[in-house]
Amino acid sequence: MGEYPTIPLPGYQEYPIEEMRRRLNEFYAEVSRRRTVRQFSDRPVPRDIIETALEAANTAPSGANLQPWHFVIVGGPETKKKIREAAEAEEREFYEHRASAEWLEALRPLGTDSNKPFLETAPWLIAVFLQKFGELADGRKVKHYYPTESTGLATGILITALHHAGLVTLTHTPSPMKFLNEILGRPASERPFLLLVVGYPAEDARVPDISRKQLPDFTSFIDR
Ligand SMILES: Cc1cc2nc3c(=O)[nH]c(=O)nc-3n(C[C@H](O)[C@H](O)[C@H](O)COP(=O)(O)O)c2cc1C
């Protein structure tokens, strides 16, 4: 084995099994309350809250620790307006032409359409970019391993952190999203992964009445 620097595992905490159950049940109850919200309040959210949630996201594991993500945080009205206009144009194309009948059928219970006012109402938009490869200061390219898996994991932590803080999010994926590179000035080596809308829910916010699979329907245990 080659020489590489190590440190003692920092901050590991073991819990007695009963405490483990209690903590997990509490966590499960908390994440169960998370819903994707599509009606946002315009109430402001302090920038440091978003920054801390992003620090949490950045703790995600990533292929070879290359952290192949970049987050653009948009709080200004001018850029939000540009994003809304571009997203609505793509979404109109999608709903009117590109989406298959099967896809539209899957979306029907969610009641979504090409109108995206929340892109201007919500205090923050976080555009998540996946870096297909890294670029050193001298222009050389660094291969990234598993960037999709890694960015998905970071985004999951981000969504959970914001929920933990008492905020709501909408995972938005206008298709295609290339316009985000242009509006936000990101290089072609980065692929827009998704657009996270963040803020407080509107007072009259409603969500689709949907359900989750039961444990036996999405797991299998092997004991031998
Ligand atoms: C990758 C991904 C893309 C999504 N894209 C959209 C979207 O473009 N518009 C939208 O309204 N919801 C979108 N959603 C939200 C899902 O519809 C939502 O998570 C799902 O219906 C479950 O509802 P819940 O998040 O309230 O539990 C997306 C979710 C994911 C994970």
XYZ file of C-alpha atoms and ligand atoms in Angstrom:
255
model
C 0.000 0.000 0.000
C 1.406 3.413 -0.922
C 2.095 6.183 1.558
C -0.748 8.623 2.026
C -1.665 10.850 4.923
C -4.470 9.735 7.240
C -6.113 11.105 10.363
C -8.089 9.354 13.085
C -11.798 9.095 12.097
C -13.106 12.491 13.209
C -16.377 12.920 15.053
C -17.653 9.348 14.836
C -20.500 8.781 17.274
C -21.898 5.386 18.211
C -25.344 5.128 19.840
C -26.925 2.352 21.872
C -29.420 0.424 19.706
C -32.460 1.976 21.407
C -31.031 5.446 20.851
C -30.297 4.472 17.261
C -33.970 3.513 16.769
C -35.165 6.722 18.391
C -32.889 8.882 16.245
C -33.829 7.074 13.043
C -37.533 7.262 13.771
C -37.172 10.977 14.414
C -35.225 11.437 11.179
C -37.723 9.367 9.214
C -40.624 11.403 10.635
C -38.855 14.586 9.648
C -38.015 13.587 6.072
C -41.531 12.161 5.653
C -42.889 15.696 6.043
C -40.913 16.923 3.014
C -43.002 17.683 -0.032
C -42.193 19.294 -3.325
C -43.946 22.658 -3.316
C -44.988 24.552 -6.429
C -46.504 27.682 -4.867
C -43.961 29.924 -3.179
C -44.107 32.977 -0.948
C -41.872 35.917 -1.822
C -40.699 36.189 1.812
C -36.935 36.634 1.889
C -34.574 33.983 3.237
C -31.170 35.156 4.517
C -28.263 34.259 2.257
C -26.259 32.598 5.060
C -29.008 29.977 5.434
C -28.542 28.983 1.796
C -24.762 28.997 2.205
C -24.870 26.640 5.201
C -27.203 24.260 3.333
C -24.686 24.265 0.475
C -21.839 23.510 2.897
C -23.914 20.524 4.023
C -24.411 19.452 0.388
C -20.684 19.675 -0.181
C -20.085 16.987 2.490
C -21.558 14.414 0.084
C -19.354 11.518 -0.910
C -18.099 11.791 -4.491
C -16.175 9.612 -6.935
C -12.461 9.927 -6.005
C -13.459 12.951 -3.861
C -13.484 15.157 -6.958
C -16.676 16.972 -5.868
C -17.915 17.317 -9.454
C -20.590 19.925 -8.790
C -21.078 23.648 -8.986
C -24.015 25.557 -7.533
C -25.127 28.939 -8.869
C -27.309 30.761 -6.354
C -29.637 33.271 -7.944
C -31.330 35.890 -5.774
C -31.660 38.826 -8.209
C -34.892 39.663 -10.053
C -33.290 40.288 -13.430
C -31.658 36.858 -13.666
C -34.717 35.101 -12.238
C -36.834 36.711 -14.954
C -34.440 35.523 -17.668
C -34.525 31.991 -16.246
C -38.317 32.003 -16.045
C -38.701 33.171 -19.642
C -36.251 30.565 -20.962
C -37.712 27.766 -18.808
C -41.282 28.548 -19.849
C -40.296 28.543 -23.531
C -38.729 25.070 -23.138
C -41.650 23.828 -21.097
C -44.200 25.015 -23.690
C -42.282 23.047 -26.317
C -42.219 20.063 -23.985
C -45.911 20.019 -23.097
C -47.105 20.881 -26.597
C -44.705 18.823 -28.744
C -41.865 16.881 -27.164
C -43.504 14.978 -24.294
C -44.757 11.499 -25.130
C -48.360 10.623 -24.271
C -46.963 8.256 -21.632
C -44.900 11.017 -19.994
C -47.844 13.417 -19.951
C -49.941 10.685 -18.361
C -47.310 10.193 -15.603
C -47.327 13.950 -14.933
C -51.129 14.256 -14.871
C -51.587 13.571 -11.102
C -49.117 16.370 -10.363
C -51.104 18.987 -12.273
C -47.937 20.623 -13.652
C -47.957 22.800 -16.762
C -45.658 25.191 -18.625
C -46.394 28.151 -16.308
C -43.552 28.714 -13.849
C -44.287 31.872 -11.782
C -42.364 30.426 -8.831
C -39.139 31.026 -10.748
C -39.661 34.725 -10.037
C -41.593 34.551 -6.754
C -39.254 32.378 -4.692
C -36.366 34.212 -2.999
C -33.668 31.816 -4.251
C -33.024 29.587 -7.238
C -30.103 27.196 -6.975
C -28.897 25.928 -10.338
C -26.996 22.690 -9.827
C -24.348 21.934 -12.431
C -22.582 18.628 -12.918
C -18.943 18.951 -13.983
C -18.278 16.345 -16.654
C -14.578 16.994 -16.051
C -12.565 19.428 -13.979
C -10.289 22.105 -15.374
C -6.973 23.063 -13.784
C -5.821 26.688 -13.781
C -3.499 25.924 -16.713
C -6.401 24.560 -18.765
C -5.595 20.841 -18.350
C -8.590 18.562 -17.916
C -9.154 16.290 -14.899
C -11.362 13.250 -15.422
C -14.337 13.058 -13.067
C -15.618 9.679 -11.907
C -19.337 9.064 -11.338
C -20.281 12.750 -11.614
C -24.006 11.956 -11.985
C -24.170 9.783 -8.886
C -22.063 12.259 -6.909
C -24.086 15.321 -7.884
C -27.326 13.455 -7.156
C -26.083 12.639 -3.677
C -25.023 16.245 -3.013
C -28.392 17.499 -4.227
C -30.233 15.040 -1.983
C -28.354 16.355 1.021
C -29.070 19.929 -0.076
C -32.812 19.283 -0.335
C -32.808 17.536 3.052
C -30.795 20.327 4.689
C -33.175 23.004 3.411
C -36.157 20.976 4.594
C -34.451 20.551 7.991
C -34.156 24.347 8.151
C -37.924 24.724 7.632
C -37.819 25.751 3.991
C -39.439 24.114 0.980
C -38.006 23.226 -2.395
C -39.101 22.365 -5.886
C -36.836 20.142 -7.914
C -37.318 21.624 -11.351
C -35.999 20.116 -14.564
C -37.057 22.140 -17.599
C -35.962 20.067 -20.536
C -33.471 20.772 -22.058
C -31.708 23.074 -19.570
C -28.767 24.227 -21.636
C -30.079 27.812 -21.394
C -28.813 27.823 -17.798
C -25.190 27.683 -18.991
C -25.781 30.728 -21.140
C -27.726 32.821 -18.632
C -25.479 31.912 -15.703
C -22.182 31.990 -17.611
C -21.136 28.407 -16.907
C -18.686 26.541 -19.191
C -19.679 23.782 -21.640
C -17.831 21.261 -19.396
C -20.727 21.652 -16.937
C -24.114 20.034 -17.523
C -27.153 21.632 -15.875
C -28.367 18.954 -13.473
C -31.461 20.576 -12.046
C -32.840 23.849 -10.834
C -33.830 23.970 -7.190
C -36.434 26.560 -6.208
C -36.104 27.481 -2.530
C -38.158 29.517 -0.078
C -41.241 29.525 2.123
C -44.463 27.956 0.836
C -47.285 30.301 -0.198
C -49.922 30.479 2.540
C -52.434 28.610 0.389
C -49.896 26.096 -0.989
C -51.364 22.720 -1.892
C -49.584 19.547 -3.001
C -50.679 16.519 -5.026
C -52.306 13.744 -3.001
C -49.792 11.020 -3.778
C -48.479 8.016 -1.892
C -45.242 6.097 -1.422
C -44.460 2.466 -2.080
C -44.460 0.257 1.017
C -41.158 -1.197 2.276
C -41.703 -4.712 0.816
C -42.427 -3.158 -2.575
C -39.102 -1.374 -2.874
C -36.728 -3.606 -0.901
C -35.617 -7.201 -0.785
C -33.632 -8.716 2.053
C -31.286 -11.665 1.638
C -30.491 -13.480 4.880
C -28.504 -16.456 3.694
C -35.051 14.588 -10.898
C -36.381 15.206 -10.579
C -36.967 16.052 -11.483
C -38.174 16.691 -11.187
N -38.694 17.612 -12.059
C -39.802 18.293 -11.728
C -40.259 19.348 -12.555
O -39.629 19.703 -13.560
N -41.403 19.991 -12.216
C -42.092 19.669 -11.079
O -43.113 20.293 -10.816
N -41.661 18.683 -10.250
C -40.520 18.005 -10.539
N -40.041 17.037 -9.681
C -40.731 16.773 -8.415
C -41.445 15.435 -8.421
O -42.614 15.509 -9.202
C -41.793 15.065 -6.956
O -40.594 14.902 -6.223
C -42.607 13.781 -6.863
O -43.857 13.958 -7.479
C -42.812 13.340 -5.410
O -43.444 14.363 -4.677
P -42.804 14.938 -3.343
O -41.431 15.460 -3.669
O -43.763 15.997 -2.877
O -42.711 13.808 -2.344
C -38.839 16.403 -9.962
C -38.236 15.526 -9.048
C -37.020 14.947 -9.346
C -36.353 14.043 -8.314
